[in-house]
Amino acid sequence: MGTKQNKKGKAYTRRDFLKGFGGGAIGAAVVPKILAQESASIETKKGKIPVCSKKQVTLTVNGEKYTLVVEPQETLLDVLRERLNLTGTKKTCNQGECGGCTVLLDDEPVYSCLYLAFRADGKDIRTIEGLAEKENLHPVQQAFIDTDAYQCGFCAPGFIMSTVGYLETQGNSQSNMKLNMEDIKTAISGNICRCGNYDQIYKAVAEAAKKMGRS
Amino acid sequence: MAKKDHWENTQDPHLLYTEAARSEGLTTQDAPSTKEKPEFNIIGRDTLRIDGHKIVTGKAPFLNDIRLRGMLVGKTLRSPHPHAEIVSIDLSKAKSLPGVKAVIGLDREKAQYIGNRVAAVAAVDEQTAEKALKLIEVEYKPLPYVVSVEKSMEEGAPRVHDKKPNVEKIRDEKRGDVELGFKEADVVLERTYKTAIEIHHPAETHGSIAKWEGDRLIVWDSTQAIHNVRDGLARSLGIPAGRVTVIKRYMGAGFGSKLGLNAHTVIAAMLAKQTGRPVKITLTRKENSLCVGNRPTSLQTYKGGVKKDGTLTALSLTNYTTGGVNRGDRCSEPLLDVYRCPNLHVKEYTVYTNMGGSRATRAPGHVQGTFGLEGFLDELANEIGLDPLELREMNYTTKNRGDTGVPYSSKGLDKCYELGAEKIGWHRRNKTPGAGQGSTRRGLGMSSQIWWGAGVPGTLADVKLYPDGSVDVICGTQDIGCGTRTHMAVVAADTLGLQPKDITIKLGNSDYPWAPISGGSLTTPSVAPAVRDASLKAADHLKEMAAKKLKVSGEDISLQDKKLVDKNNPENAISFKELARDLRRETVFHGERKGMPDGFAYNTFGAHFVEVEVETETGQIKVLKVVAAHDSGQIINTKTAESQVIGGVTQGVSTALFEQRTVDDTTGTLVNPNWRDYKIATSMDIPEIIPIFVDVDDPHINILGTKGLGEPPRIPIAAAIGNAVYNAIGVHIRETPMTPDKVLQALRQKEAI
């Protein structure tokens, strides 16, 4: 079931995601090597491999264009939080295990803690701050309030972004498909709520789907 | 600078949490009003959280979202050895790294576990701080260590603490004569149950920001206990408590791991003092796994005697529990209290190991003890061919200490049994465990729950009225995710005839009136009655003012729909806002959560009923449905209360089936310090959960008749799952997590018999 969803590229489970990116541990092992080497190459068994040290990227975040110079180890999460001061996206595990940092990248939910800012060049990014239009909340945000779909609230932005990504992209490709419980569970299976409020989150996704004409 | 003995609360679970939850020694004759139950308009119904907008837009400021000018990043160097003498620390290389602003050795002679703090740095950013840690040169002299419970108990095992033995007795309690009780029994049974170490893993890891303003210290902390942190900081830094302010804004939960002062908070304050700049320290997920607490293990051996009719004649328990370098949990409290049994003997021992210390974990001791006790009762019931629910009803009590103590102030456990059994369809259970056919077996199980949860007398809250008609409710409590902000607003609004959104809530600052820790199910029953008391005083004042205006007596006035109305003539009314103008200045009303009358035991109760499906080919357990019936007195907000129950059940499912801290016994290394290898339940693992709140009056406990709900839903769930599995496959899994390998092994053993 998980694979079927993934082929469409619409929903990732936590483990699928890790497989795809090779896990946080490998990334962590490579980064210090690049840092230690001030020059633009690193020494390997097969000789020197050139690396670029900094790069200018252009990101469109919540409709606004930002051009900035990023370092190779900077993740999209760090750029959003530390450079653009968009702190609604949370750093929870910082290694692709919990979905707390989920943002939409060209409408696809991604874990921003594993996504290097380099790769986001030219992409369109939506964060939790970009959902509401002034005081008007996105239907998913409203549904999360109405169903009490969080407790401490730390994971809520990630869950909301996963839900928005799922409902909006599914809406485009399969507008006639009705959501069942398995769909809902799959939509949010890449996110962890440590307070354990999943039963309320299911209700939130279902209610938002209804408002968005998805059931 | 800091006195190292006070660096962090050793977090003895029973001091910080349980003793507070029990409210012992705080009872007074200052009884709450026992007049008839007031009519509520908002209390006891669904109210949406008043801060929902902030959460869903990402604007709620959590610790890591707070930005201060010139703020440095602090990091801690931790011991890679489970036990080592620290011979020398050389900080010079780290100090000379550009961007490093301060490096300090933490003045310890010994590291007692992997992750024990050794030194700390403050630097301009995280990367520089991490680089600096690598430049600190520490010479360790490794010492013999022990990380397994079994080995720690052996003769001649390496000593974990210099001043105490590895095994210490932490409880020895008797009632009647167990040997006599066993003789009276028709059946005597002995069984051993085991529970694994869990890690709290709150979504937001621990973190603190420290900033000095002259001789005053301001600390932003992700904490369940602002007043404790303030007092601890003042003590360890040797400054007056009044010069320390601790602020908690939004926090990503704690589950007991954030109940006291943490070492990293003191370190942040020291680094901030040395550098003259604010310093932030947030722990990584790995640090969270290693050094800020866990739930102790248990190894519980029960021996019990029962007559054929279900009367319990004797019960004994021997328990070994480890909390690493800290004490383990006493697990016998439910056994000592909830069922009638004249003969009882409990012996509990803590076993020290060279692992990170335990901290209170949502219902410390009760979670482990209930898994053992309630599982054992089902095995006893099966031996005499009795319905397990009937066995519990047979030995029901109305007084504590197994019907030998004082009456409970209220006890709705019987109603929980009745409603829960009906909702799950208890009659559908296998009359003989494991009676089903095929490789997919279904079963039903249940478990009782007891906890404290009366709240703490002496909790204070203020209601402040402004001449523009606005209202503040101010209390030095903290909302850790349970909805405390909303509960305070609900109580004040209900009392003052307003809506929750009309109230401004001020909490999470240690300069505000005192409130206890948020833990032990004591926040709502402490804070809500204090808010009610202050609101009633404000309401009385407003009634007197309105009476003069409306030319009636104060008793004839009621507050409703943002008006003060003459009850006998509803046309004769004045709006809240208009009346408030006559206050002329802001007016404060002080409220207090009063004491409770002596002569009662104050407890919460509940019962969980569970349906599971077990695949006998694979050993996979799937929890299908949970009915969670609770007596927590008057519920303040049914919406957030439902979430509380759903969350407790979900965490219980997670630990019953998946969670376990895994340690390499040879090296003392924690092999799963992350969320990938430490499996936590996700959306794919969750059953249908049906919360039920039974309606029980408690005229003694406080002016609202409300009891706590934080721990209760977390307590009985694992036992109920274990019992449902037993009912499905006829073999009891006596160890959590109940992973497929254990199910298959148990099935194989059954076949062998």
PDB file of C-alpha atoms in Angstrom, chain B residues 260-368:
ATOM      1  CA  GLY B 260      12.931  20.371  37.697  1.00  0.00           C
ATOM      2  CA  LEU B 261      16.069  22.378  37.231  1.00  0.00           C
ATOM      3  CA  ASN B 262      18.329  20.992  34.522  1.00  0.00           C
ATOM      4  CA  ALA B 263      22.118  21.211  34.457  1.00  0.00           C
ATOM      5  CA  HIS B 264      22.075  22.845  31.029  1.00  0.00           C
ATOM      6  CA  THR B 265      20.001  25.705  32.441  1.00  0.00           C
ATOM      7  CA  VAL B 266      22.626  26.417  35.103  1.00  0.00           C
ATOM      8  CA  ILE B 267      25.349  26.120  32.468  1.00  0.00           C
ATOM      9  CA  ALA B 268      23.536  28.626  30.220  1.00  0.00           C
ATOM     10  CA  ALA B 269      23.323  31.048  33.157  1.00  0.00           C
ATOM     11  CA  MET B 270      27.043  30.631  33.922  1.00  0.00           C
ATOM     12  CA  LEU B 271      28.063  31.090  30.290  1.00  0.00           C
ATOM     13  CA  ALA B 272      25.799  34.141  30.008  1.00  0.00           C
ATOM     14  CA  LYS B 273      27.366  35.657  33.100  1.00  0.00           C
ATOM     15  CA  GLN B 274      30.863  35.054  31.794  1.00  0.00           C
ATOM     16  CA  THR B 275      30.220  36.433  28.316  1.00  0.00           C
ATOM     17  CA  GLY B 276      27.798  39.206  29.197  1.00  0.00           C
ATOM     18  CA  ARG B 277      25.509  37.956  26.407  1.00  0.00           C
ATOM     19  CA  PRO B 278      22.364  35.828  26.339  1.00  0.00           C
ATOM     20  CA  VAL B 279      23.126  32.128  25.888  1.00  0.00           C
ATOM     21  CA  LYS B 280      20.834  29.477  24.487  1.00  0.00           C
ATOM     22  CA  ILE B 281      21.305  25.754  24.995  1.00  0.00           C
ATOM     23  CA  THR B 282      19.013  23.260  23.291  1.00  0.00           C
ATOM     24  CA  LEU B 283      19.674  19.564  23.574  1.00  0.00           C
ATOM     25  CA  THR B 284      19.871  17.256  20.594  1.00  0.00           C
ATOM     26  CA  ARG B 285      17.656  14.199  20.231  1.00  0.00           C
ATOM     27  CA  LYS B 286      20.652  12.074  21.243  1.00  0.00           C
ATOM     28  CA  GLU B 287      21.211  14.109  24.407  1.00  0.00           C
ATOM     29  CA  ASN B 288      17.507  13.726  25.114  1.00  0.00           C
ATOM     30  CA  SER B 289      17.938   9.961  24.921  1.00  0.00           C
ATOM     31  CA  LEU B 290      21.019   9.877  27.136  1.00  0.00           C
ATOM     32  CA  CYS B 291      20.744  12.310  29.953  1.00  0.00           C
ATOM     33  CA  VAL B 292      17.352  13.844  30.730  1.00  0.00           C
ATOM     34  CA  GLY B 293      15.510  10.882  32.104  1.00  0.00           C
ATOM     35  CA  ASN B 294      13.706   7.661  31.386  1.00  0.00           C
ATOM     36  CA  ARG B 295      11.108   5.387  32.931  1.00  0.00           C
ATOM     37  CA  PRO B 296      12.753   2.765  35.198  1.00  0.00           C
ATOM     38  CA  THR B 297      12.425  -0.935  34.492  1.00  0.00           C
ATOM     39  CA  SER B 298      10.536  -3.319  36.704  1.00  0.00           C
ATOM     40  CA  LEU B 299      10.913  -7.016  37.424  1.00  0.00           C
ATOM     41  CA  GLN B 300       7.838  -7.871  39.465  1.00  0.00           C
ATOM     42  CA  THR B 301       7.185 -11.264  40.990  1.00  0.00           C
ATOM     43  CA  TYR B 302       3.669 -11.708  42.337  1.00  0.00           C
ATOM     44  CA  LYS B 303       2.402 -14.514  44.513  1.00  0.00           C
ATOM     45  CA  GLY B 304      -1.312 -14.552  45.148  1.00  0.00           C
ATOM     46  CA  GLY B 305      -3.942 -16.662  46.823  1.00  0.00           C
ATOM     47  CA  VAL B 306      -7.625 -16.703  45.841  1.00  0.00           C
ATOM     48  CA  LYS B 307     -10.691 -18.631  46.921  1.00  0.00           C
ATOM     49  CA  LYS B 308     -12.893 -20.329  44.322  1.00  0.00           C
ATOM     50  CA  ASP B 309     -15.523 -17.604  44.662  1.00  0.00           C
ATOM     51  CA  GLY B 310     -12.946 -14.936  43.746  1.00  0.00           C
ATOM     52  CA  THR B 311     -12.052 -13.627  47.213  1.00  0.00           C
ATOM     53  CA  LEU B 312      -8.414 -12.574  47.354  1.00  0.00           C
ATOM     54  CA  THR B 313      -6.769 -14.014  50.474  1.00  0.00           C
ATOM     55  CA  ALA B 314      -3.133 -12.922  50.061  1.00  0.00           C
ATOM     56  CA  LEU B 315      -0.876 -11.064  47.652  1.00  0.00           C
ATOM     57  CA  SER B 316       2.875 -10.527  47.750  1.00  0.00           C
ATOM     58  CA  LEU B 317       5.181  -8.621  45.439  1.00  0.00           C
ATOM     59  CA  THR B 318       8.943  -8.522  45.094  1.00  0.00           C
ATOM     60  CA  ASN B 319      10.164  -5.914  42.619  1.00  0.00           C
ATOM     61  CA  TYR B 320      13.585  -4.957  41.279  1.00  0.00           C
ATOM     62  CA  THR B 321      13.700  -1.651  39.420  1.00  0.00           C
ATOM     63  CA  THR B 322      16.501   0.325  37.853  1.00  0.00           C
ATOM     64  CA  GLY B 323      16.679   3.972  36.977  1.00  0.00           C
ATOM     65  CA  GLY B 324      20.381   3.995  36.051  1.00  0.00           C
ATOM     66  CA  VAL B 325      22.296   6.275  38.411  1.00  0.00           C
ATOM     67  CA  ASN B 326      18.965   7.451  39.875  1.00  0.00           C
ATOM     68  CA  ARG B 327      16.448   5.508  41.894  1.00  0.00           C
ATOM     69  CA  GLY B 328      13.906   3.235  40.265  1.00  0.00           C
ATOM     70  CA  ASP B 329      10.126   3.480  40.683  1.00  0.00           C
ATOM     71  CA  ARG B 330       8.053   2.029  43.481  1.00  0.00           C
ATOM     72  CA  CYS B 331       5.479   0.015  41.581  1.00  0.00           C
ATOM     73  CA  SER B 332       3.321  -1.365  44.399  1.00  0.00           C
ATOM     74  CA  GLU B 333       1.002   1.586  45.001  1.00  0.00           C
ATOM     75  CA  PRO B 334      -2.002   0.166  43.051  1.00  0.00           C
ATOM     76  CA  LEU B 335      -1.500  -3.214  44.753  1.00  0.00           C
ATOM     77  CA  LEU B 336      -1.477  -1.626  48.206  1.00  0.00           C
ATOM     78  CA  ASP B 337      -4.594   0.387  47.577  1.00  0.00           C
ATOM     79  CA  VAL B 338      -7.242  -0.561  45.094  1.00  0.00           C
ATOM     80  CA  TYR B 339      -8.444  -4.110  45.900  1.00  0.00           C
ATOM     81  CA  ARG B 340      -9.624  -5.705  49.095  1.00  0.00           C
ATOM     82  CA  CYS B 341      -6.994  -8.128  50.315  1.00  0.00           C
ATOM     83  CA  PRO B 342      -6.395  -8.611  54.045  1.00  0.00           C
ATOM     84  CA  ASN B 343      -2.910 -10.106  53.738  1.00  0.00           C
ATOM     85  CA  LEU B 344      -0.213  -8.355  51.795  1.00  0.00           C
ATOM     86  CA  HIS B 345       3.544  -8.072  51.669  1.00  0.00           C
ATOM     87  CA  VAL B 346       5.514  -5.792  49.348  1.00  0.00           C
ATOM     88  CA  LYS B 347       9.271  -5.633  48.974  1.00  0.00           C
ATOM     89  CA  GLU B 348      10.849  -3.335  46.413  1.00  0.00           C
ATOM     90  CA  TYR B 349      14.513  -2.802  45.585  1.00  0.00           C
ATOM     91  CA  THR B 350      16.254  -0.286  43.377  1.00  0.00           C
ATOM     92  CA  VAL B 351      19.311  -1.380  41.417  1.00  0.00           C
ATOM     93  CA  TYR B 352      21.848   1.223  40.313  1.00  0.00           C
ATOM     94  CA  THR B 353      23.669   0.968  36.973  1.00  0.00           C
ATOM     95  CA  ASN B 354      26.049   3.212  35.008  1.00  0.00           C
ATOM     96  CA  MET B 355      23.301   4.580  32.785  1.00  0.00           C
ATOM     97  CA  GLY B 356      21.575   7.951  32.524  1.00  0.00           C
ATOM     98  CA  GLY B 357      19.297   8.577  35.492  1.00  0.00           C
ATOM     99  CA  SER B 358      15.556   8.076  35.558  1.00  0.00           C
ATOM    100  CA  ARG B 359      13.056  10.877  35.935  1.00  0.00           C
ATOM    101  CA  ALA B 360       9.359  10.798  36.661  1.00  0.00           C
ATOM    102  CA  THR B 361       7.611   9.497  33.547  1.00  0.00           C
ATOM    103  CA  ARG B 362       3.856  10.019  33.167  1.00  0.00           C
ATOM    104  CA  ALA B 363       2.453   7.973  36.092  1.00  0.00           C
ATOM    105  CA  PRO B 364       5.776   6.749  37.514  1.00  0.00           C
ATOM    106  CA  GLY B 365       5.475   3.309  39.116  1.00  0.00           C
ATOM    107  CA  HIS B 366       1.754   3.025  38.443  1.00  0.00           C
ATOM    108  CA  VAL B 367       2.276   2.205  34.775  1.00  0.00           C
ATOM    109  CA  GLN B 368       4.671  -0.650  35.558  1.00  0.00           C
TER     110      GLN B 368
END
